[in-house]
Short mmCIF file of C-alpha atoms in Angstrom, two decimals:
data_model
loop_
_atom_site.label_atom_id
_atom_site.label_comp_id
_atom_site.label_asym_id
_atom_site.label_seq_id
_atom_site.Cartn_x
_atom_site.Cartn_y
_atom_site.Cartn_z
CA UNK A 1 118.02 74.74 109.85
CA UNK A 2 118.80 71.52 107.85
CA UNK A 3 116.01 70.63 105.58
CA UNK A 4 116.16 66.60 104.99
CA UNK A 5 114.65 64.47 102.49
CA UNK A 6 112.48 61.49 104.03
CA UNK A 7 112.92 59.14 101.11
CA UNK A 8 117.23 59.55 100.37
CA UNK A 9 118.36 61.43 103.08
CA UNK A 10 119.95 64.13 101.29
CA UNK A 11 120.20 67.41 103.13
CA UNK A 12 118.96 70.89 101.91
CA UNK A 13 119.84 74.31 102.93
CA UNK A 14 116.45 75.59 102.29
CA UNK A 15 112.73 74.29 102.52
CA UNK A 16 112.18 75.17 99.09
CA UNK A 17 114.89 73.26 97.75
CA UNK A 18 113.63 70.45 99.34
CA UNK A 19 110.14 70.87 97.95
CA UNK A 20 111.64 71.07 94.46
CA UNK A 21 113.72 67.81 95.17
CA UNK A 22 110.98 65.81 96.54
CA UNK A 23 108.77 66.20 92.77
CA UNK A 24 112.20 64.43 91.33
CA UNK A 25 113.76 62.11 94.43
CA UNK A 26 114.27 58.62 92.92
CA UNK A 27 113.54 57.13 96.61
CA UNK A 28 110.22 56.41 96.95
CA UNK A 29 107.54 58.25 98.61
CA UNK A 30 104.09 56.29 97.42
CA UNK A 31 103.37 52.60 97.85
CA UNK A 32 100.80 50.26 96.38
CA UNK A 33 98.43 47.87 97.99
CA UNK A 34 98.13 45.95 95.27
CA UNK A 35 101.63 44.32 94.26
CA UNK A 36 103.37 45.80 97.48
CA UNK A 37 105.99 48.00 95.38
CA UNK A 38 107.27 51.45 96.68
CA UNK A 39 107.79 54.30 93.76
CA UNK A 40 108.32 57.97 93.24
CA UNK A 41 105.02 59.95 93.26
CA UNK A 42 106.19 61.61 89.50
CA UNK A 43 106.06 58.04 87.98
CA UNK A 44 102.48 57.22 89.28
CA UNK A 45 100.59 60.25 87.94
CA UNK A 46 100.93 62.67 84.45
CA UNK A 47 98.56 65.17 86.21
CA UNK A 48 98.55 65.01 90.24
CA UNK A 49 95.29 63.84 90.61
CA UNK A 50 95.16 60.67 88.57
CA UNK A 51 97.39 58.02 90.06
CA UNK A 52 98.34 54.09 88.94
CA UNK A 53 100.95 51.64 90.00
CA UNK A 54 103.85 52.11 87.72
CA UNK A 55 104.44 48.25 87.57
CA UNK A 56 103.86 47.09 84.56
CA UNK A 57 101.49 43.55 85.82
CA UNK A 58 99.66 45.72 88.62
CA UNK A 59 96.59 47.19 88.39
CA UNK A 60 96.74 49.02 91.62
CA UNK A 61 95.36 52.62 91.62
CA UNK A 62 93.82 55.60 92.97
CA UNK A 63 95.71 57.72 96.30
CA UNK A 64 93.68 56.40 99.64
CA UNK A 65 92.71 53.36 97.61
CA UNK A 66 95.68 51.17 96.38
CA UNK A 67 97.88 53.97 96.21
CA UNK A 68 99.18 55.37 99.50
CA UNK A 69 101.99 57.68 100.82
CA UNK A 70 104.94 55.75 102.75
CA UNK A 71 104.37 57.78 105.61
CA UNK A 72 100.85 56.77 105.99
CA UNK A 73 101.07 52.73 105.65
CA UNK A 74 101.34 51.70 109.09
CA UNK A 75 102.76 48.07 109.65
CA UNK A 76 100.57 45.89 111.93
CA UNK A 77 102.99 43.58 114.31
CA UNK A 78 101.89 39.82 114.16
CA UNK A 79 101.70 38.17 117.62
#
């Protein structure tokens, strides 16, 4: 089974690999409220529970408040 990263795409034989790629995948996996910018989960937090907007003019932080993951922003279609 082909283990594929959301974010780039690349393929993995196994699920670990995968794991270990998604800590260092440049795509992004987070997004913020705030300033609307999409970043890699390693650049928003030094210890995994602590997380801020990488941009340096936003003030965006905290996961579930300004911070959220990619695959949980859903997009609302206008009418």
């Amino acid at each position: 089974m082909t283990n594929v990263c959301r974010n780039c795409k690349r393929t993995f034989s196994t699920e670990l690999e995968l794991e270990l790629h998604r800590d260092t995948c440049s795509q992004g996996d987070l997004f913020c409220d705030e300033c609307g910018e999409r970043f890699a989960e390693r650049t928003a937090t030094e210890d995994g529970w602590h997380y801020r907007c990488p941009s340096d003019d936003c003030d965006g932080e905290g996961m579930g408040e300004d911070i959220h993951k990619v695959s949980n922003v859903r997009l609302e279609k206008s009418v």
